[in-house]
Amino acid sequence: MIVAERPDARPAPADEPADERAALFARLRDLRAKFPTIVSSNYDVSDTCNLSCEGCLYFSGINYTKLQGKRTVTEWERLFAAEAERGINFGYFAGAEPSLVPGILRAASRHLRTGMIATNGIKRIPEDIRYRIHVSLWGDEAASRELRGADNGPKALRNYQGDDRAIAVYTISRRNIDQIVPVSRMCADHGVPITFNYFSPTDDYQARLAGSVTSESDYFHASSSEDNLALTPADLLRAHEAIAEARSRHPDAIWYSLDYDRWITSGEPLYRLDAEGIAIDCGNRVSPAHRHINADLTISTGKCCSPNIDCRECRAYLQGYATLLSRLRTFSKQPRDFRMWLDVWELWMRLFLLPEHRGEGAVR
């Protein structure tokens, strides 16, 4: 997953009113004093799952087939202790389905103070594991059954109703834009805040749409070249409008920035690509401390935490936030952009850190 280091780069100078510029810098200093420095790495703690999601980031590729077997909780604990020794204080816990290995998550919590667990929510993570929990939703009952093999939404929201660790993450695809408002209402009714992510196709998914890969897959069963999950510019505009409507109806439940949404869906290239199509300025790839640890405890040699994603089409929220936050010099040139950048930094802290980890006076 992404690295979200505390942004310490010196902002670029700009021509703007002195009072406004001073206020923005004062806010930046206040946030730096308030929020902890984040040094993160990503851990695929499980290589099994209880769903079969279309275009799965974990199984839509060949990397997982090279794993050398499962590791014990004791082996994972040694790794987390070593990670803490090298300065890691935040873990992104994913893989296939991390809720299936609570012992490993508990071992992590003994060494890494903060973290985020990406889960489908079907199995509740024990309350003593005090990490932020992101519960993935893909739409209403019909969409979830078609695209994931089961409707995880109602059970997930029951599991995490009233749980201050939990946030629903709605992955937007071409097929579920019209469900954004009703699913947001469902989350609000359960007292679970919701944020948004955009479906980002993997290389494998793209190849299957193009017909260059024809083998059967449990993770490509509901798409075709004519009807699939990939988003067009018109889809992105519809999604933005639906998010805005949901936010107007349920302002307390929607944890998301419409300014960030405009940036991530603008149509302008988000990344500079090398000759092989790999992003060279993705925020997930510019931190020397960040590692991606596979389920067998080997270090991934993939390009990033989601090595199967096509960088040209990547709008994934973890990578998107990391990239925006790594570009302080760019965003500090104009007051409006600087304010948006600061807002997104506060939003990141709210989305990824529990209240007790955000410091006195942090965003509630």
CSV table of C-alpha atoms in Angstrom, one decimal:
chain,number,residue,atom,x,y,z
A,1,MET,CA,0.0,0.0,0.0
A,2,ILE,CA,1.0,3.6,-0.1
A,3,VAL,CA,3.5,5.5,2.0
A,4,ALA,CA,2.2,8.6,3.6
A,5,GLU,CA,5.2,10.2,5.1
A,6,ARG,CA,4.8,13.5,7.0
A,7,PRO,CA,5.3,16.0,4.1
A,8,ASP,CA,8.5,17.9,5.1
A,9,ALA,CA,9.4,19.2,1.7
A,10,ARG,CA,9.8,22.9,1.6
A,11,PRO,CA,6.9,24.5,-0.3
A,12,ALA,CA,7.6,26.4,-3.5
A,13,PRO,CA,7.5,30.2,-3.3
A,14,ALA,CA,4.5,31.9,-5.0
A,15,ASP,CA,3.0,35.3,-5.5
A,16,GLU,CA,0.0,35.6,-3.2
A,17,PRO,CA,-1.3,37.9,-0.5
A,18,ALA,CA,1.2,37.9,2.4
A,19,ASP,CA,-1.6,37.4,5.0
A,20,GLU,CA,-3.1,34.5,3.2
A,21,ARG,CA,0.2,32.8,2.6
A,22,ALA,CA,1.2,33.3,6.2
A,23,ALA,CA,-2.1,31.7,7.3
A,24,LEU,CA,-1.5,28.7,5.1
A,25,PHE,CA,2.0,28.2,6.4
A,26,ALA,CA,0.7,28.6,10.0
A,27,ARG,CA,-1.8,25.8,9.3
A,28,LEU,CA,0.9,23.6,7.8
A,29,ARG,CA,3.1,24.1,10.9
A,30,ASP,CA,0.1,23.4,13.2
A,31,LEU,CA,-0.6,20.1,11.3
A,32,ARG,CA,3.0,19.0,11.4
A,33,ALA,CA,3.0,19.6,15.2
A,34,LYS,CA,-0.3,17.9,15.7
A,35,PHE,CA,0.0,14.8,13.6
A,36,PRO,CA,2.6,12.0,13.9
A,37,THR,CA,5.3,11.3,11.3
A,38,ILE,CA,4.1,8.3,9.4
A,39,VAL,CA,6.7,5.7,8.2
A,40,SER,CA,4.8,2.9,6.6
A,41,SER,CA,5.1,-0.5,4.9
A,42,ASN,CA,2.6,-2.9,3.4
A,43,TYR,CA,2.0,-6.5,4.5
A,44,ASP,CA,0.1,-9.1,2.7
A,45,VAL,CA,-0.7,-11.2,5.8
A,46,SER,CA,-3.1,-13.7,4.1
A,47,ASP,CA,-3.1,-15.6,0.8
A,48,THR,CA,-6.7,-16.9,1.1
A,49,CYS,CA,-10.0,-15.1,0.8
A,50,ASN,CA,-13.8,-15.8,1.2
A,51,LEU,CA,-14.8,-13.8,-1.9
A,52,SER,CA,-14.0,-14.0,-5.6
A,53,CYS,CA,-13.9,-10.3,-6.7
A,54,GLU,CA,-13.9,-9.4,-10.4
A,55,GLY,CA,-10.4,-8.1,-11.3
A,56,CYS,CA,-9.1,-8.8,-7.8
A,57,LEU,CA,-5.8,-6.9,-7.1
A,58,TYR,CA,-4.3,-9.8,-5.3
A,59,PHE,CA,-5.3,-12.8,-7.4
A,60,SER,CA,-5.5,-11.1,-10.8
A,61,GLY,CA,-1.8,-11.7,-11.5
A,62,ILE,CA,0.9,-14.2,-11.2
A,63,ASN,CA,2.8,-12.9,-8.1
A,64,TYR,CA,0.9,-14.8,-5.6
A,65,THR,CA,1.6,-18.1,-7.4
A,66,LYS,CA,5.3,-17.8,-6.5
A,67,LEU,CA,4.8,-17.7,-2.8
A,68,GLN,CA,6.7,-20.3,-0.8
A,69,GLY,CA,4.0,-21.3,1.7
A,70,LYS,CA,2.4,-20.0,4.9
A,71,ARG,CA,4.4,-18.5,7.8
A,72,THR,CA,3.5,-18.9,11.5
A,73,VAL,CA,2.4,-16.1,13.8
A,74,THR,CA,5.8,-16.4,15.6
A,75,GLU,CA,7.6,-15.8,12.3
A,76,TRP,CA,5.4,-12.8,11.5
A,77,GLU,CA,6.0,-11.4,15.0
A,78,ARG,CA,9.7,-11.5,14.5
A,79,LEU,CA,9.3,-9.6,11.2
A,80,PHE,CA,7.1,-6.9,12.8
A,81,ALA,CA,9.7,-6.5,15.6
A,82,ALA,CA,12.4,-6.0,13.0
A,83,GLU,CA,10.2,-3.6,11.1
A,84,ALA,CA,9.7,-1.5,14.2
A,85,GLU,CA,13.5,-1.5,14.8
A,86,ARG,CA,14.0,0.0,11.3
A,87,GLY,CA,11.6,2.8,12.1
A,88,ILE,CA,8.3,1.6,10.6
A,89,ASN,CA,5.3,2.8,12.7
A,90,PHE,CA,2.4,2.3,10.4
A,91,GLY,CA,1.3,-0.9,8.6
A,92,TYR,CA,-1.1,-1.4,5.7
A,93,PHE,CA,-2.5,-4.9,6.2
A,94,ALA,CA,-4.0,-6.6,3.2
A,95,GLY,CA,-3.3,-9.5,0.9
A,96,ALA,CA,-6.2,-11.7,0.2
A,97,GLU,CA,-8.4,-11.3,3.4
A,98,PRO,CA,-6.5,-10.3,6.6
A,99,SER,CA,-9.5,-10.9,8.9
A,100,LEU,CA,-8.8,-14.6,8.4
A,101,VAL,CA,-5.5,-14.3,10.4
A,102,PRO,CA,-6.3,-12.3,13.5
A,103,GLY,CA,-3.3,-13.7,15.3
A,104,ILE,CA,-1.0,-12.1,12.8
A,105,LEU,CA,-2.8,-8.8,13.1
A,106,ARG,CA,-2.5,-9.0,16.8
A,107,ALA,CA,1.2,-9.7,16.6
A,108,ALA,CA,1.6,-6.6,14.4
A,109,SER,CA,-0.3,-4.4,16.9
A,110,ARG,CA,2.3,-5.4,19.6
A,111,HIS,CA,5.1,-3.7,17.5
A,112,LEU,CA,3.5,-1.2,15.1
A,113,ARG,CA,1.4,1.4,16.9
A,114,THR,CA,-0.7,2.5,13.9
A,115,GLY,CA,-2.1,0.8,10.8
A,116,MET,CA,-5.0,0.1,8.5
A,117,ILE,CA,-6.6,-3.2,7.7
A,118,ALA,CA,-8.3,-3.7,4.3
A,119,THR,CA,-11.2,-6.2,4.7
A,120,ASN,CA,-14.4,-7.3,3.1
A,121,GLY,CA,-16.0,-7.2,6.6
A,122,ILE,CA,-17.6,-10.7,6.5
A,123,LYS,CA,-15.5,-11.8,9.6
A,124,ARG,CA,-15.3,-9.2,12.4
A,125,ILE,CA,-11.8,-8.3,13.5
A,126,PRO,CA,-11.4,-8.6,17.3
A,127,GLU,CA,-11.9,-5.3,19.2
A,128,ASP,CA,-8.5,-5.4,20.9
A,129,ILE,CA,-6.8,-4.9,17.5
A,130,ARG,CA,-6.8,-1.1,17.5
A,131,TYR,CA,-6.1,-0.3,13.9
A,132,ARG,CA,-8.3,1.6,11.4
A,133,ILE,CA,-10.5,-0.9,9.5
A,134,HIS,CA,-11.5,-0.2,5.8
A,135,VAL,CA,-14.4,-2.3,4.8
A,136,SER,CA,-14.7,-2.7,1.1
A,137,LEU,CA,-18.1,-2.3,-0.6
A,138,TRP,CA,-18.8,-2.8,-4.3
A,139,GLY,CA,-22.5,-1.8,-4.6
A,140,ASP,CA,-25.9,-3.2,-3.6
A,141,GLU,CA,-26.9,-6.8,-3.1
A,142,ALA,CA,-27.2,-7.6,-6.8
A,143,ALA,CA,-23.9,-6.0,-7.8
A,144,SER,CA,-22.0,-7.6,-4.9
A,145,ARG,CA,-23.3,-11.1,-5.7
A,146,GLU,CA,-22.4,-10.7,-9.4
A,147,LEU,CA,-19.0,-9.1,-8.9
A,148,ARG,CA,-17.8,-10.7,-5.6
A,149,GLY,CA,-19.7,-13.9,-5.3
A,150,ALA,CA,-21.6,-12.8,-2.3
A,151,ASP,CA,-23.3,-9.8,-0.8
A,152,ASN,CA,-21.0,-8.8,2.0
A,153,GLY,CA,-22.5,-5.4,2.7
A,154,PRO,CA,-25.3,-6.1,5.2
A,155,LYS,CA,-23.2,-8.5,7.3
A,156,ALA,CA,-20.2,-6.2,7.2
A,157,LEU,CA,-22.2,-3.2,8.3
A,158,ARG,CA,-23.8,-5.2,11.1
A,159,ASN,CA,-20.4,-6.4,12.2
A,160,TYR,CA,-19.0,-2.8,12.4
A,161,GLN,CA,-22.0,-0.8,13.4
A,162,GLY,CA,-20.9,1.7,16.1
A,163,ASP,CA,-17.3,0.5,15.8
A,164,ASP,CA,-15.0,3.6,15.8
A,165,ARG,CA,-12.3,1.7,13.9
A,166,ALA,CA,-14.4,1.2,10.8
A,167,ILE,CA,-14.9,3.1,7.6
A,168,ALA,CA,-16.6,1.7,4.5
A,169,VAL,CA,-14.7,2.1,1.2
A,170,TYR,CA,-16.9,2.1,-1.8
A,171,THR,CA,-15.1,1.1,-5.0
A,172,ILE,CA,-16.7,2.8,-7.9
A,173,SER,CA,-16.9,1.0,-11.2
A,174,ARG,CA,-19.0,1.6,-14.3
A,175,ARG,CA,-21.7,-0.7,-13.0
A,176,ASN,CA,-22.4,0.7,-9.6
A,177,ILE,CA,-22.5,4.5,-10.0
A,178,ASP,CA,-26.2,4.6,-9.5
A,179,GLN,CA,-25.9,2.8,-6.2
A,180,ILE,CA,-23.6,5.4,-4.6
A,181,VAL,CA,-26.4,7.3,-3.0
A,182,PRO,CA,-28.4,4.3,-1.6
A,183,VAL,CA,-25.3,2.5,-0.3
A,184,SER,CA,-24.2,5.8,1.4
A,185,ARG,CA,-27.6,6.0,3.0
A,186,MET,CA,-27.2,2.4,4.2
A,187,CYS,CA,-23.9,3.2,5.8
A,188,ALA,CA,-25.3,6.3,7.4
A,189,ASP,CA,-28.1,4.3,8.9
A,190,HIS,CA,-25.6,1.9,10.4
A,191,GLY,CA,-23.4,4.6,11.8
A,192,VAL,CA,-20.4,3.7,9.6
A,193,PRO,CA,-18.8,6.5,7.6
A,194,ILE,CA,-18.1,5.9,4.0
A,195,THR,CA,-15.3,7.1,1.6
A,196,PHE,CA,-14.7,6.4,-2.1
A,197,ASN,CA,-12.2,4.6,-4.3
A,198,TYR,CA,-12.1,4.1,-8.1
A,199,PHE,CA,-11.8,0.7,-9.7
A,200,SER,CA,-8.4,0.5,-11.3
A,201,PRO,CA,-7.9,-2.4,-13.8
A,202,THR,CA,-5.0,-4.8,-13.4
A,203,ASP,CA,-2.8,-5.8,-16.3
A,204,ASP,CA,-4.5,-9.2,-16.3
A,205,TYR,CA,-8.0,-7.7,-16.4
A,206,GLN,CA,-7.0,-5.5,-19.4
A,207,ALA,CA,-5.5,-8.5,-21.2
A,208,ARG,CA,-8.6,-10.6,-20.7
A,209,LEU,CA,-10.8,-7.7,-22.0
A,210,ALA,CA,-8.5,-7.5,-25.1
A,211,GLY,CA,-8.7,-11.3,-25.6
A,212,SER,CA,-4.9,-11.8,-25.2
A,213,VAL,CA,-5.4,-14.0,-22.1
A,214,THR,CA,-8.1,-16.6,-22.5
A,215,SER,CA,-7.6,-19.0,-19.6
A,216,GLU,CA,-10.4,-19.4,-17.1
A,217,SER,CA,-10.2,-17.4,-13.9
A,218,ASP,CA,-12.4,-17.1,-10.8
A,219,TYR,CA,-11.6,-13.4,-10.9
A,220,PHE,CA,-12.8,-12.7,-14.4
A,221,HIS,CA,-16.3,-14.0,-14.8
A,222,ALA,CA,-18.6,-11.0,-15.2
A,223,SER,CA,-16.9,-8.8,-17.8
A,224,SER,CA,-16.5,-8.5,-21.5
A,225,SER,CA,-14.9,-6.0,-23.9
A,226,GLU,CA,-18.3,-4.4,-24.3
A,227,ASP,CA,-19.5,-4.6,-20.7
A,228,ASN,CA,-16.9,-4.2,-17.9
A,229,LEU,CA,-15.9,-2.3,-14.8
A,230,ALA,CA,-13.5,0.2,-16.5
A,231,LEU,CA,-14.5,3.9,-16.1
A,232,THR,CA,-14.9,6.3,-19.0
A,233,PRO,CA,-14.6,10.1,-18.6
A,234,ALA,CA,-18.4,10.3,-18.7
A,235,ASP,CA,-18.6,7.6,-16.0
A,236,LEU,CA,-16.2,9.7,-13.8
A,237,LEU,CA,-18.4,12.8,-14.2
A,238,ARG,CA,-21.5,10.8,-13.2
A,239,ALA,CA,-19.7,9.4,-10.2
A,240,HIS,CA,-18.6,12.8,-9.0
A,241,GLU,CA,-22.2,14.1,-9.2
A,242,ALA,CA,-23.4,11.0,-7.3
A,243,ILE,CA,-20.8,11.5,-4.6
A,244,ALA,CA,-21.8,15.2,-4.3
A,245,GLU,CA,-25.5,14.2,-4.0
A,246,ALA,CA,-24.7,11.6,-1.3
A,247,ARG,CA,-22.6,14.1,0.6
A,248,SER,CA,-25.4,16.7,0.5
A,249,ARG,CA,-27.8,14.1,1.9
A,250,HIS,CA,-25.5,12.5,4.5
A,251,PRO,CA,-22.8,15.1,5.2
A,252,ASP,CA,-21.7,13.5,8.5
A,253,ALA,CA,-21.3,10.0,7.0
A,254,ILE,CA,-19.3,11.0,3.9
A,255,TRP,CA,-15.6,11.3,4.6
A,256,TYR,CA,-14.3,12.4,1.2
A,257,SER,CA,-13.0,15.5,-0.6
A,258,LEU,CA,-14.7,16.6,-3.8
A,259,ASP,CA,-11.6,18.6,-4.6
A,260,TYR,CA,-9.5,15.5,-4.4
A,261,ASP,CA,-12.1,13.7,-6.5
A,262,ARG,CA,-11.7,16.4,-9.2
A,263,TRP,CA,-8.0,15.9,-9.2
A,264,ILE,CA,-8.0,12.1,-9.3
A,265,THR,CA,-10.6,12.1,-12.1
A,266,SER,CA,-9.5,15.2,-14.1
A,267,GLY,CA,-8.4,13.3,-17.2
A,268,GLU,CA,-4.9,14.8,-16.9
A,269,PRO,CA,-2.1,12.3,-16.5
A,270,LEU,CA,-1.5,11.6,-12.8
A,271,TYR,CA,1.9,10.1,-13.3
A,272,ARG,CA,4.9,10.2,-15.5
A,273,LEU,CA,5.5,6.8,-17.0
A,274,ASP,CA,8.8,5.2,-18.0
A,275,ALA,CA,9.3,3.2,-21.3
A,276,GLU,CA,7.6,0.2,-19.7
A,277,GLY,CA,4.5,2.1,-18.6
A,278,ILE,CA,5.4,2.2,-14.9
A,279,ALA,CA,4.8,5.4,-12.9
A,280,ILE,CA,8.1,7.0,-11.8
A,281,ASP,CA,6.5,9.6,-9.6
A,282,CYS,CA,3.8,7.7,-7.8
A,283,GLY,CA,3.8,8.6,-4.1
A,284,ASN,CA,3.8,4.9,-3.3
A,285,ARG,CA,7.2,4.5,-5.0
A,286,VAL,CA,9.2,7.5,-3.8
A,287,SER,CA,9.8,6.5,-0.1
A,288,PRO,CA,13.0,4.5,0.5
A,289,ALA,CA,11.6,3.1,3.8
A,290,HIS,CA,8.5,1.5,2.3
A,291,ARG,CA,8.5,-2.2,1.6
A,292,HIS,CA,5.8,-4.6,0.4
A,293,ILE,CA,6.0,-7.9,2.4
A,294,ASN,CA,4.5,-10.9,0.8
A,295,ALA,CA,2.4,-13.6,2.6
A,296,ASP,CA,5.5,-15.8,2.8
A,297,LEU,CA,7.6,-13.0,4.3
A,298,THR,CA,9.6,-12.3,1.2
A,299,ILE,CA,10.0,-8.7,0.0
A,300,SER,CA,8.0,-8.1,-3.2
A,301,THR,CA,10.0,-7.1,-6.3
A,302,GLY,CA,6.8,-5.7,-7.9
A,303,LYS,CA,6.7,-2.0,-8.9
A,304,CYS,CA,4.5,-1.0,-5.9
A,305,CYS,CA,2.0,-2.3,-3.3
A,306,SER,CA,-0.4,-3.2,-6.0
A,307,PRO,CA,2.0,-4.5,-8.7
A,308,ASN,CA,-0.8,-5.9,-10.9
A,309,ILE,CA,-2.5,-2.5,-11.5
A,310,ASP,CA,-2.0,-0.8,-14.9
A,311,CYS,CA,-0.3,2.5,-13.9
A,312,ARG,CA,-1.9,4.3,-16.8
A,313,GLU,CA,-5.3,3.6,-15.4
A,314,CYS,CA,-4.6,3.8,-11.7
A,315,ARG,CA,-6.9,5.9,-9.6
A,316,ALA,CA,-6.7,3.7,-6.5
A,317,TYR,CA,-7.2,5.7,-3.4
A,318,LEU,CA,-4.1,4.6,-1.5
A,319,GLN,CA,-1.8,5.5,-4.4
A,320,GLY,CA,-3.7,8.6,-5.2
A,321,TYR,CA,-3.5,10.1,-1.7
A,322,ALA,CA,0.2,9.2,-1.5
A,323,THR,CA,0.9,10.9,-4.8
A,324,LEU,CA,-0.9,14.1,-4.0
A,325,LEU,CA,0.7,14.4,-0.6
A,326,SER,CA,4.1,13.8,-2.0
A,327,ARG,CA,3.7,16.9,-4.2
A,328,LEU,CA,3.7,19.7,-1.7
A,329,ARG,CA,5.9,22.0,-3.8
A,330,THR,CA,3.5,21.7,-6.7
A,331,PHE,CA,0.3,22.3,-4.7
A,332,SER,CA,1.8,25.1,-2.6
A,333,LYS,CA,2.2,27.4,-5.5
A,334,GLN,CA,-1.4,28.7,-5.5
A,335,PRO,CA,-3.5,29.4,-2.4
A,336,ARG,CA,-6.5,27.3,-3.5
A,337,ASP,CA,-4.3,24.3,-4.3
A,338,PHE,CA,-2.4,24.7,-1.1
A,339,ARG,CA,-5.7,24.8,0.9
A,340,MET,CA,-6.8,21.7,-0.9
A,341,TRP,CA,-3.6,19.9,-0.2
A,342,LEU,CA,-3.9,20.7,3.5
A,343,ASP,CA,-7.5,19.6,3.6
A,344,VAL,CA,-6.5,16.3,2.0
A,345,TRP,CA,-3.7,15.7,4.5
A,346,GLU,CA,-6.2,16.2,7.3
A,347,LEU,CA,-8.6,13.8,5.5
A,348,TRP,CA,-5.9,11.2,5.2
A,349,MET,CA,-5.2,11.3,8.9
A,350,ARG,CA,-8.9,10.9,9.6
A,351,LEU,CA,-9.3,8.0,7.2
A,352,PHE,CA,-6.2,6.1,8.3
A,353,LEU,CA,-5.6,6.9,11.9
A,354,LEU,CA,-7.8,6.2,14.9
A,355,PRO,CA,-8.8,9.3,17.1
A,356,GLU,CA,-6.2,8.3,19.8
A,357,HIS,CA,-3.4,8.3,17.2
A,358,ARG,CA,-4.2,11.7,15.6
A,359,GLY,CA,-2.9,14.0,18.4
A,360,GLU,CA,-4.6,16.6,20.5
A,361,GLY,CA,-7.0,18.8,18.5
A,362,ALA,CA,-6.9,16.6,15.4
A,363,VAL,CA,-9.8,16.3,13.0
A,364,ARG,CA,-12.7,14.5,14.6
